[in-house]
Coordinates of C-alpha atoms in Angstrom, one line a residue:
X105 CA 15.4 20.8 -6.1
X106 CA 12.6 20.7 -4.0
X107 CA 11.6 17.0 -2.2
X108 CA 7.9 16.7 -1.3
X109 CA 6.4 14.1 1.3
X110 CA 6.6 10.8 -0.1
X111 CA 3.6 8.7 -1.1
X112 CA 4.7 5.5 0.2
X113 CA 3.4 4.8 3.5
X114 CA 6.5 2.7 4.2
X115 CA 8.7 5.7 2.9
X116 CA 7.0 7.9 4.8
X117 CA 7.6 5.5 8.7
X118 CA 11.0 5.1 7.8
X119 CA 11.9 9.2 7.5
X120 CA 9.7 9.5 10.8
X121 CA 12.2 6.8 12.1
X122 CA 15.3 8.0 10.4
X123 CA 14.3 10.9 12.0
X124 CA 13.6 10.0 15.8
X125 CA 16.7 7.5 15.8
X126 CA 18.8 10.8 15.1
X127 CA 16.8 12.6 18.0
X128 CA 17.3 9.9 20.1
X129 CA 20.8 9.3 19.5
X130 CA 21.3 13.3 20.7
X131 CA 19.3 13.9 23.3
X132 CA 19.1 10.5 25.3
X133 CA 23.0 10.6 26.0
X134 CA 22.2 14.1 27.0
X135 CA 19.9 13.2 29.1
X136 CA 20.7 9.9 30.2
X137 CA 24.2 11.6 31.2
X138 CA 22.6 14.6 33.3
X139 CA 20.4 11.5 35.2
X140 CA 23.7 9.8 35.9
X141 CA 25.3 12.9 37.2
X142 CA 22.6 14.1 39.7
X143 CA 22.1 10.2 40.6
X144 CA 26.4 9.9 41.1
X145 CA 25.5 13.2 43.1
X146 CA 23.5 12.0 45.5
X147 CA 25.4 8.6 45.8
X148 CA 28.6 10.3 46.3
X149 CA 27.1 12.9 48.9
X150 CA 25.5 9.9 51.0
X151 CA 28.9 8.1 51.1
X152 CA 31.1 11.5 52.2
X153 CA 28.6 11.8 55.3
X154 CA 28.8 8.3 56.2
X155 CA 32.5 8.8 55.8
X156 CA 31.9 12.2 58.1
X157 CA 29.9 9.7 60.2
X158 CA 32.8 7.4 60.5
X159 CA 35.6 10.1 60.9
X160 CA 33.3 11.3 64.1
X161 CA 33.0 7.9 65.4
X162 CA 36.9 7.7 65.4
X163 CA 37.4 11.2 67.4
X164 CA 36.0 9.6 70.2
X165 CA 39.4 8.4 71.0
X166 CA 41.3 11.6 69.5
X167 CA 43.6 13.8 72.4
X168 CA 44.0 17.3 72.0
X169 CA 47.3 19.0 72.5
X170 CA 47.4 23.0 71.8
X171 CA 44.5 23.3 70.5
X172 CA 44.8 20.6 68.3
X173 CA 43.5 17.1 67.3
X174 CA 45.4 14.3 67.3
X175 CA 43.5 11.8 65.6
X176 CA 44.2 8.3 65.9
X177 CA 47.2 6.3 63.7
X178 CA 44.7 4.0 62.0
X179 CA 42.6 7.1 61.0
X180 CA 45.9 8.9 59.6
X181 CA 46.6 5.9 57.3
X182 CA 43.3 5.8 56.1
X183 CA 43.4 8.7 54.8
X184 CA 47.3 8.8 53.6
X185 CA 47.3 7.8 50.2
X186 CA 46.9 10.4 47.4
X187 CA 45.6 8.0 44.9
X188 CA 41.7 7.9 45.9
X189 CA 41.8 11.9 46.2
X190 CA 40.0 11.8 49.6
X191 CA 40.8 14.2 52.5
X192 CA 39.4 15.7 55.6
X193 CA 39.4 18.7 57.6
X194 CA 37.9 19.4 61.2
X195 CA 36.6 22.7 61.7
X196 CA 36.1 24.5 64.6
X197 CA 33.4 26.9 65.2
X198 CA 36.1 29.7 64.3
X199 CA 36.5 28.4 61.2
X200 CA 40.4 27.7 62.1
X201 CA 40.9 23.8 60.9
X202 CA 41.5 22.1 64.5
X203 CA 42.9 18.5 62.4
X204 CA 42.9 17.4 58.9
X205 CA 44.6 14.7 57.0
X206 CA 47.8 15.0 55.1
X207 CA 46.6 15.7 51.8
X208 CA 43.8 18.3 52.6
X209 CA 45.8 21.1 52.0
X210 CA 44.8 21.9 48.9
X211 CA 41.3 21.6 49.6
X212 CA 39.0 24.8 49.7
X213 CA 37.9 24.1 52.8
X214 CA 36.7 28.1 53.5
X215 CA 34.5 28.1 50.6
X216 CA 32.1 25.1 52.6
X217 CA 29.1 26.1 54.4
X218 CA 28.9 25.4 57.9
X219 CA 25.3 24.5 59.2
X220 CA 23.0 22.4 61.7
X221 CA 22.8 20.0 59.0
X222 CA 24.9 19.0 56.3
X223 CA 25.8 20.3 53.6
X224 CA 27.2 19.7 50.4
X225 CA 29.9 22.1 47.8
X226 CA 31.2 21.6 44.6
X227 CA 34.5 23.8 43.9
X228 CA 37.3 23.2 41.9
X229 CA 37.0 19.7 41.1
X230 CA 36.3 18.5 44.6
X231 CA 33.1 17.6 46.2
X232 CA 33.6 18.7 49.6
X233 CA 30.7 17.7 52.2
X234 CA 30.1 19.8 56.0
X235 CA 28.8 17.3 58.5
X236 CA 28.4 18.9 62.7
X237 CA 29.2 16.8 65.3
X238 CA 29.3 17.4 69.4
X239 CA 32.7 16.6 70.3
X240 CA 33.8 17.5 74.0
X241 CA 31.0 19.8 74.6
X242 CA 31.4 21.6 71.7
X243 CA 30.1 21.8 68.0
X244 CA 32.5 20.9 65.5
X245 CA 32.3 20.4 61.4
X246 CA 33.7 17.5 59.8
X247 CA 34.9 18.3 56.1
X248 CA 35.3 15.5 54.3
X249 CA 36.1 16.5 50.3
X250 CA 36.4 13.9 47.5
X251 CA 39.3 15.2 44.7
X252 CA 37.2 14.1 41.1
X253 CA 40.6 14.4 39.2
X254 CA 42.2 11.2 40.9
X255 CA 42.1 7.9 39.6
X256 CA 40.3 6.8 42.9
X257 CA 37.5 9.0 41.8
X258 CA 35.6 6.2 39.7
X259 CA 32.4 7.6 39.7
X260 CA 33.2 9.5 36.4
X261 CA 34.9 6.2 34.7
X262 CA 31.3 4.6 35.9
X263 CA 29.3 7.1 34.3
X264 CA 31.2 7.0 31.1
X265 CA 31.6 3.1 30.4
X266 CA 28.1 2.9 31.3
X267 CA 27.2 5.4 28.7
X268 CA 29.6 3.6 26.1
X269 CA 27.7 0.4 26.6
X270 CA 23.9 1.9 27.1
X271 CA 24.4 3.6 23.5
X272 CA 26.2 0.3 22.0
X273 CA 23.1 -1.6 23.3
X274 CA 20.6 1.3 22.3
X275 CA 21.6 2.1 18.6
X276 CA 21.7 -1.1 17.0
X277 CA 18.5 -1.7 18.7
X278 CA 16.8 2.0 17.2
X279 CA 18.6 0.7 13.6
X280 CA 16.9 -2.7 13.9
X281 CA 13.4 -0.9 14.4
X282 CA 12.8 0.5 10.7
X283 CA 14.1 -3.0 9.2
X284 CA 11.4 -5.1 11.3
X285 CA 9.0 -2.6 11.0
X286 CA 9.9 -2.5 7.2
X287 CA 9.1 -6.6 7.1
X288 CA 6.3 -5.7 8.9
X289 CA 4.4 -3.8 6.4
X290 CA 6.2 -4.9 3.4
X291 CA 3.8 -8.1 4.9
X292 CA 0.8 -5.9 5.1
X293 CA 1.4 -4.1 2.2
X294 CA 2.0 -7.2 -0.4
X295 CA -1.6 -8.8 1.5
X296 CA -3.3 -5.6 0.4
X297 CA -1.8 -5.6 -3.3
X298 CA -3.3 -9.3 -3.3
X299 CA -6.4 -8.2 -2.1
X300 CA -6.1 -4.8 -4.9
X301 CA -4.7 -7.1 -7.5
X302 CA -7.9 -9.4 -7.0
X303 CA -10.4 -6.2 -7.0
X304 CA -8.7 -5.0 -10.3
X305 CA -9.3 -8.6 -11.9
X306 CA -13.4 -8.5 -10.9
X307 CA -15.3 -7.6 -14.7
X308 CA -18.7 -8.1 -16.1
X309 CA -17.9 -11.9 -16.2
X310 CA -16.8 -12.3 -12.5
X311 CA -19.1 -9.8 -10.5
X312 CA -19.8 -13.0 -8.2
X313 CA -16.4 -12.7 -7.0
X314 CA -15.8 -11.1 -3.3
X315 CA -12.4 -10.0 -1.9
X316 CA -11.4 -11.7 1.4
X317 CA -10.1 -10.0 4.8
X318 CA -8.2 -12.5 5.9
X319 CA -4.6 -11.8 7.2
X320 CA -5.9 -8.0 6.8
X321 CA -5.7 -5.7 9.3
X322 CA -8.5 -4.1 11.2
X323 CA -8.4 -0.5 9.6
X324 CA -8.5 -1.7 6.1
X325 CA -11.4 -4.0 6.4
X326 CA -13.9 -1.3 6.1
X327 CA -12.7 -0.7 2.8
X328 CA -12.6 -4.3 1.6
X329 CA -16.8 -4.6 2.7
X330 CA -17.6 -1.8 1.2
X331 CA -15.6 -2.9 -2.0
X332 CA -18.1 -6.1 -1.6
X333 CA -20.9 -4.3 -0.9
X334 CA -20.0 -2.1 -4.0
X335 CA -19.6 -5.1 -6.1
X336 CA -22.8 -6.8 -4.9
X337 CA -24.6 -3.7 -6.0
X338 CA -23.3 -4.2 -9.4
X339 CA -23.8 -7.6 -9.7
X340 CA -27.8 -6.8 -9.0
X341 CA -27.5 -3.9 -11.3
X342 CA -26.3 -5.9 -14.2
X343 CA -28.9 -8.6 -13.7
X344 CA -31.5 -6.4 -13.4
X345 CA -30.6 -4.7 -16.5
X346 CA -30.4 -7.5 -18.1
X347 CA -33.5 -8.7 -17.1
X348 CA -35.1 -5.5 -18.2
X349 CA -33.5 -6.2 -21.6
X350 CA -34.6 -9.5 -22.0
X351 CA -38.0 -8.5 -20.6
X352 CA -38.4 -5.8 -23.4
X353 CA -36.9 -8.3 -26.3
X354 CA -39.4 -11.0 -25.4
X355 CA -42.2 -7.7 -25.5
X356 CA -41.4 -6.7 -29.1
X357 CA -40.8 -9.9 -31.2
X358 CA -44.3 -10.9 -31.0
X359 CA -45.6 -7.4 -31.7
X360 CA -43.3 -7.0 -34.6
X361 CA -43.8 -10.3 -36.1
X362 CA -47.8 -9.0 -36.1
X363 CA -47.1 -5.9 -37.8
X364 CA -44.6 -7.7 -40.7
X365 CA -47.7 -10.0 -41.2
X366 CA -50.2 -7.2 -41.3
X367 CA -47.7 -4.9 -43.7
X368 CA -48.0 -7.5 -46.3
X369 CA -51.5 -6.8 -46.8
X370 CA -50.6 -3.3 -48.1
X371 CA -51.8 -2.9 -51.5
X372 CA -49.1 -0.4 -52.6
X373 CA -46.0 -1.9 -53.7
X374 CA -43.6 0.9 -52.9
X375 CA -45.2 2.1 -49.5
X376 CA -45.2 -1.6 -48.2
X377 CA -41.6 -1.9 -49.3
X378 CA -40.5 1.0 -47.0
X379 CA -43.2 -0.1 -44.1
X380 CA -41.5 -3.4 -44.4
X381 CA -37.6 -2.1 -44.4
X382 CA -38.6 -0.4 -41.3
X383 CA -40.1 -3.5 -39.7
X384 CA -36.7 -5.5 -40.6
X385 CA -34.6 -2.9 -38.6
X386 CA -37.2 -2.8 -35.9
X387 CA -36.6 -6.7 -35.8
X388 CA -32.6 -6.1 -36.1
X389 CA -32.4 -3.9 -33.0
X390 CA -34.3 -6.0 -31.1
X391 CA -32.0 -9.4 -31.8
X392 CA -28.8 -6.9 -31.2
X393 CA -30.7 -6.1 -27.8
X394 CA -31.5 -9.7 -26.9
X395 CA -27.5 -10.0 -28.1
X396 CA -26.6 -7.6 -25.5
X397 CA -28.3 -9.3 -22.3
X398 CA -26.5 -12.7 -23.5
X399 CA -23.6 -10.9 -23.2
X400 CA -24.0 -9.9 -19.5
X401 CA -24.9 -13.2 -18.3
X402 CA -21.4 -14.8 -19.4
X403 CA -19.0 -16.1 -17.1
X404 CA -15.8 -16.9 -17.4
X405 CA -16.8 -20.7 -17.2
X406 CA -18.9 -20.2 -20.3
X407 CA -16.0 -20.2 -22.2
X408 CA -14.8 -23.8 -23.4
X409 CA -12.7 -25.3 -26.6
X410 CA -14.5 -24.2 -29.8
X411 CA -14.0 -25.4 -33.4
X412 CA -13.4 -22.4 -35.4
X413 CA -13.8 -23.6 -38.9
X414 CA -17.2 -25.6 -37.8
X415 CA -18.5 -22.8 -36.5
X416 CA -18.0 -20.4 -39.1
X417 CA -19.6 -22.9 -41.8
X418 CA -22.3 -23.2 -39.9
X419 CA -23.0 -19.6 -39.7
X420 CA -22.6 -19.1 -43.1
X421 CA -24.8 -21.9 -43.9
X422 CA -27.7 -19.4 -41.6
X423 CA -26.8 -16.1 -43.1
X424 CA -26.0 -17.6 -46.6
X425 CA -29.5 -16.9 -47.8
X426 CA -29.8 -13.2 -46.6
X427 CA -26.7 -12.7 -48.3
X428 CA -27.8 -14.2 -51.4
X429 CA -31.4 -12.5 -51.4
X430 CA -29.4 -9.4 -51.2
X431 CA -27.1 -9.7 -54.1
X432 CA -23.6 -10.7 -52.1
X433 CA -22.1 -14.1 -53.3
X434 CA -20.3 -15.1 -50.5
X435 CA -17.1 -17.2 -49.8
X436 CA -15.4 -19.4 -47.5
X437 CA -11.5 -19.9 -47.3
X438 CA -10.5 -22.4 -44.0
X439 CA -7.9 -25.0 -43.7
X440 CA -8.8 -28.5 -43.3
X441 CA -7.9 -29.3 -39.5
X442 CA -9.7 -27.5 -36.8
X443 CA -8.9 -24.4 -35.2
X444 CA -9.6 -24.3 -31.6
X445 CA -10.2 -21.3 -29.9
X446 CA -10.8 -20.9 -25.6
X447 CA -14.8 -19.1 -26.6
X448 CA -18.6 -19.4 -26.3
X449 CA -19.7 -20.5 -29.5
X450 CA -23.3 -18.9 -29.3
X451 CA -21.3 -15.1 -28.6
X452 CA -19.3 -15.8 -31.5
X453 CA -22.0 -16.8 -33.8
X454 CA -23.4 -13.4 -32.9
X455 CA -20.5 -11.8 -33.9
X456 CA -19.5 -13.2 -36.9
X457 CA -23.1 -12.6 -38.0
X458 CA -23.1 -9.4 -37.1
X459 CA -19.7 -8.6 -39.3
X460 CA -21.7 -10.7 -42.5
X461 CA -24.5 -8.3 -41.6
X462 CA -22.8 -5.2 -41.5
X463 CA -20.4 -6.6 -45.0
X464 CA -24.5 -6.4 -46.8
X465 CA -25.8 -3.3 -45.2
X466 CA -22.9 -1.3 -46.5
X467 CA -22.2 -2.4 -49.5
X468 CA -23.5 -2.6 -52.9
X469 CA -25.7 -5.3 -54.5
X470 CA -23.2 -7.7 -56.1
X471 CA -20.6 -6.9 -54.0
X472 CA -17.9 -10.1 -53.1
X473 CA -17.7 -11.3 -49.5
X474 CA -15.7 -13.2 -47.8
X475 CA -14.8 -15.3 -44.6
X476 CA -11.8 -16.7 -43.7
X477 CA -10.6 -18.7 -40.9
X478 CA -6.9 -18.8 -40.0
X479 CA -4.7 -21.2 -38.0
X480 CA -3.5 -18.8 -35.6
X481 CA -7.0 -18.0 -34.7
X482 CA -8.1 -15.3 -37.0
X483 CA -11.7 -15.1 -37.9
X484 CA -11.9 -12.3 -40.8
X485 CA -14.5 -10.6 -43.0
X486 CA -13.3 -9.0 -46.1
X487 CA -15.7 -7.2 -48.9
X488 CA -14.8 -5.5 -51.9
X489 CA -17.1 -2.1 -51.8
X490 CA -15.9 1.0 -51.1
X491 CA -14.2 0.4 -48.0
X492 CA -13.9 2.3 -44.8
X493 CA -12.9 6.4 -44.7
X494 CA -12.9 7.1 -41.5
X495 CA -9.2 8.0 -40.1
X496 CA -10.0 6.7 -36.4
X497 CA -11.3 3.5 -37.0
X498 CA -11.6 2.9 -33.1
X499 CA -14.6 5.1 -33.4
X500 CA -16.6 2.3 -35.2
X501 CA -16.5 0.3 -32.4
X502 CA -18.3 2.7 -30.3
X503 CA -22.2 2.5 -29.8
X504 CA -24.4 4.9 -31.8
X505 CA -21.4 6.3 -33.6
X506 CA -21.3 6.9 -37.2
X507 CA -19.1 8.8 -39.9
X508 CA -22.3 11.0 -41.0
X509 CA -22.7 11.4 -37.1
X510 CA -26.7 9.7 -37.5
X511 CA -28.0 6.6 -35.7
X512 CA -27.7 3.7 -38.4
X513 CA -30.4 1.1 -39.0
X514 CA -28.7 -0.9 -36.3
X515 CA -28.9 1.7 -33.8
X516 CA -24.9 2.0 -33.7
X517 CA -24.5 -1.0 -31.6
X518 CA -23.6 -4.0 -33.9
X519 CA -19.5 -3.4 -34.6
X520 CA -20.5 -2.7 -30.3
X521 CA -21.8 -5.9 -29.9
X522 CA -18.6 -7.6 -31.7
X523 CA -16.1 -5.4 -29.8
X524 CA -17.4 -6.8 -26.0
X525 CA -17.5 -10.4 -27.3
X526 CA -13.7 -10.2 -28.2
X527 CA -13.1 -8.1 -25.1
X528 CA -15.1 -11.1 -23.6
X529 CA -12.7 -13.7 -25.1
X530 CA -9.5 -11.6 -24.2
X531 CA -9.2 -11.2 -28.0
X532 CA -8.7 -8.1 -30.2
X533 CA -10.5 -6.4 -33.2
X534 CA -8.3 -5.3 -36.6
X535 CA -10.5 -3.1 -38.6
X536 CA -8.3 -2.2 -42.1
X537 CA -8.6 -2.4 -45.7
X538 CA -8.6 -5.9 -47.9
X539 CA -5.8 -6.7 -50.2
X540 CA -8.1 -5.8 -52.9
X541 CA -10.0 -2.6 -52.1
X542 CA -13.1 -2.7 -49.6
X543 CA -13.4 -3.7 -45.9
X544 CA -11.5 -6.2 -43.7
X545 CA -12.6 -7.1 -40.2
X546 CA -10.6 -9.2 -38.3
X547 CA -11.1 -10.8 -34.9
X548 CA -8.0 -12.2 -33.0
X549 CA -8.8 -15.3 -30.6
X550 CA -6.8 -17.2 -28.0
X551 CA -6.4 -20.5 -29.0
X552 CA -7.0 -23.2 -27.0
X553 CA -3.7 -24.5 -25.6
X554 CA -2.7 -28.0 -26.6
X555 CA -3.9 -31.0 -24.9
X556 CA -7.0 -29.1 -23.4

């Protein structure tokens, strides 16, 4: 089993940390222990002179007998006890010891160097420093050793309780690192999700929205301006566009209300029939294109309490006619209280004409239509022609697509046109088959919550 890098930044700090706290944990008693020792090295060399130092202060008042020292009574019982480890030997410039105290004898005194200065030996668990002195006219060496194994040898005892409590300080403070620095960006994190979470909610309808920086840090404001400056560029995008749209619609509806005018004049029946059929769909595409830049102009404010069943009669009672002149008897089914639905009434118009539309285009004279308005907030548009045989119906929803694969009269955009408006109203879009054969068309709205 294989384990890759994580993904998660915060995964990724705590195995760096997981990772140095182990380091640390090895190597700075290591090191912290090796500083202690040379630094215990030094101290304990410095007080061994001084204690050489002190030694040759008191052999000022030492007699000699035979070739030997006697060194004074209070210096003797200084250096009589066996429980600090310290002893001292004074060497002559024969090497041959001259006086020592009365527990240097296992000391290895002939192992120590014997120089104009002093010097320092560690051998066999003692730290033995040489100090020369002028005693008498002549040069002699003051030994002084420190045993490490005795009790009175605390250095050791230092350095180890010192270590005991530096790394019982130290490694709950290296533990407590990755849990602050875990609040830490578990803070930064959940402010950038906020700021993400408000990027992913910016649509068509809310392009004026702009993410803020604040509580941020520096390195990922770059990336919130440039989201702005991203969305900005959108924003002018979709307004021009829709401008153009508008521009073009308001172009061609005077033109083609000229030529309709002008194709009545034709004398032959037939050829102004077709002439004319082909100015109607002209005149459809361009009120599906003016459809199209209302849609883009909608905000989310647009979208207030709207009487279902009223606006559904009142559509009918517009496309009534054209459904009649075309040989499709029409009917209405609604219950008799309201239905509120959270909408724009002029976007739904469009798309409940645009279903009634679509119900005439594709079916045959004679054909039974009908509209239905439902308490849960259903808006549907059954038929009884031939219904639909496509096997992904999603397809019809999707501009300039149709089954035979050409560009209908409505230049593939109407079912379009009805799928944003319910995307536009958080809705949904059933296409299936009636009850009773044909084509059903239902769009699922939000209703309006109560005592809005």
């Amino acid at each position: 089993m294989r384990f890759g890098w994580p993904r998660s930044l915060i995964a990724r700090i705590l195995l760096l940390e997981g990772v140095a706290i182990l380091c640390a944990a090895i190597l700075i008693p290591l090191l912290t222990g090796s500083v202690l020792q040379r630094t215990k090295a030094i101290y304990q060399e410095k007080l061994l002179v001084a204690q050489a130092q002190s030694i040759a202060a008191e052999l000022t008042q030492a007699r000699s007998d035979a070739g030997h020292l006697l060194l004074p009574p209070a210096l003797e019982a200084l250096y009589a006890s066996t429980y600090d480890g310290r002893a001292f030997a004074i060497v002559a410039a024969t090497g041959r010891a001259v006086a020592f105290s009365r527990h240097a004898g296992g000391v290895p005194w002939q192992a120590v160097p014997r120089g104009r200065t002093a010097r320092s030996l560690w051998r066999a668990g003692y730290v033995i420093v040489s100090v020369p002195v002028r005693l008498s006219g002549a040069t002699l060496w003051i030994l002084v050793s420190q045993d490490e194994t005795r009790p009175g040898a605390i250095t050791d005892d230092i350095t180890r309780a010192f270590l005991t409590r530096y790394l019982a300080l130290l490694l709950p403070i290296l533990l407590l690192l990755p849990v602050v620095n875990s609040v830490l960006i578990a803070r930064l994190v959940r402010s950038v999700r906020q700021v993400s979470d408000r990027a992913a909610a910016i649509g068509p309808r809310s392009l004026h929205v702009r993410l803020a920086d604040t509580g941020l840090p520096t390195e990922v404001r770059p990336l919130v301006d440039a989201t702005n400056g991203l969305v900005e560029r959108l924003e002018q995008s979709f307004a021009a566009q829709a401008e153009f749209v508008g521009n073009v619609v308001h172009e061609l509806r005077t033109p083609l209300a000229t030529l309709r005018v002008r194709l009545d004049a034709v004398a032959d029946d037939t050829l102004r029939a077709a002439l004319l059929a082909q100015a109607d769909r002209m005149s459809h595409v361009v009120s599906q294109l003016r459809d199209l830049a209302r849609l883009d102009s909608i905000a989310d404010e647009d979208l207030v309490a709207v009487d279902l069943v009223a606006l559904a009669r009142d559509t009918l009672a517009q496309a009534a006619p054209m459904a009649l002149a075309s040989g499709h008897p029409v009917a209405f089914v609604a219950p008799d209280a309201p239905v509120r639905v959270r909408g724009n009434r002029v976007l739904l118009d469009i798309a409940l004409t645009n279903l009634l539309s679509n119900a005439v285009r594709h079916t045959a004279a004679g054909t039974a239509i009908e509209v239905a308005v439902c308490a849960n907030g259903a808006l549907v548009v059954t038929d009884r022609g031939p219904g639909i045989t496509v096997s992904d119906r999603s397809l019809l929803t999707q501009r300039f697509w149709r089954a035979d694969h050409l560009r209908s009269d409505s230049a593939g955009i109407g079912l379009s046109i009805v799928q944003r408006i319910v995307d536009l109203h958080d809705g949904r879009i059933e296409i299936g088959d009636g009850a009773d054969g044909g084509a059903r068309f239902a769009l699922l709205l939000p209703l309006m919550p109560a005592g809005v």
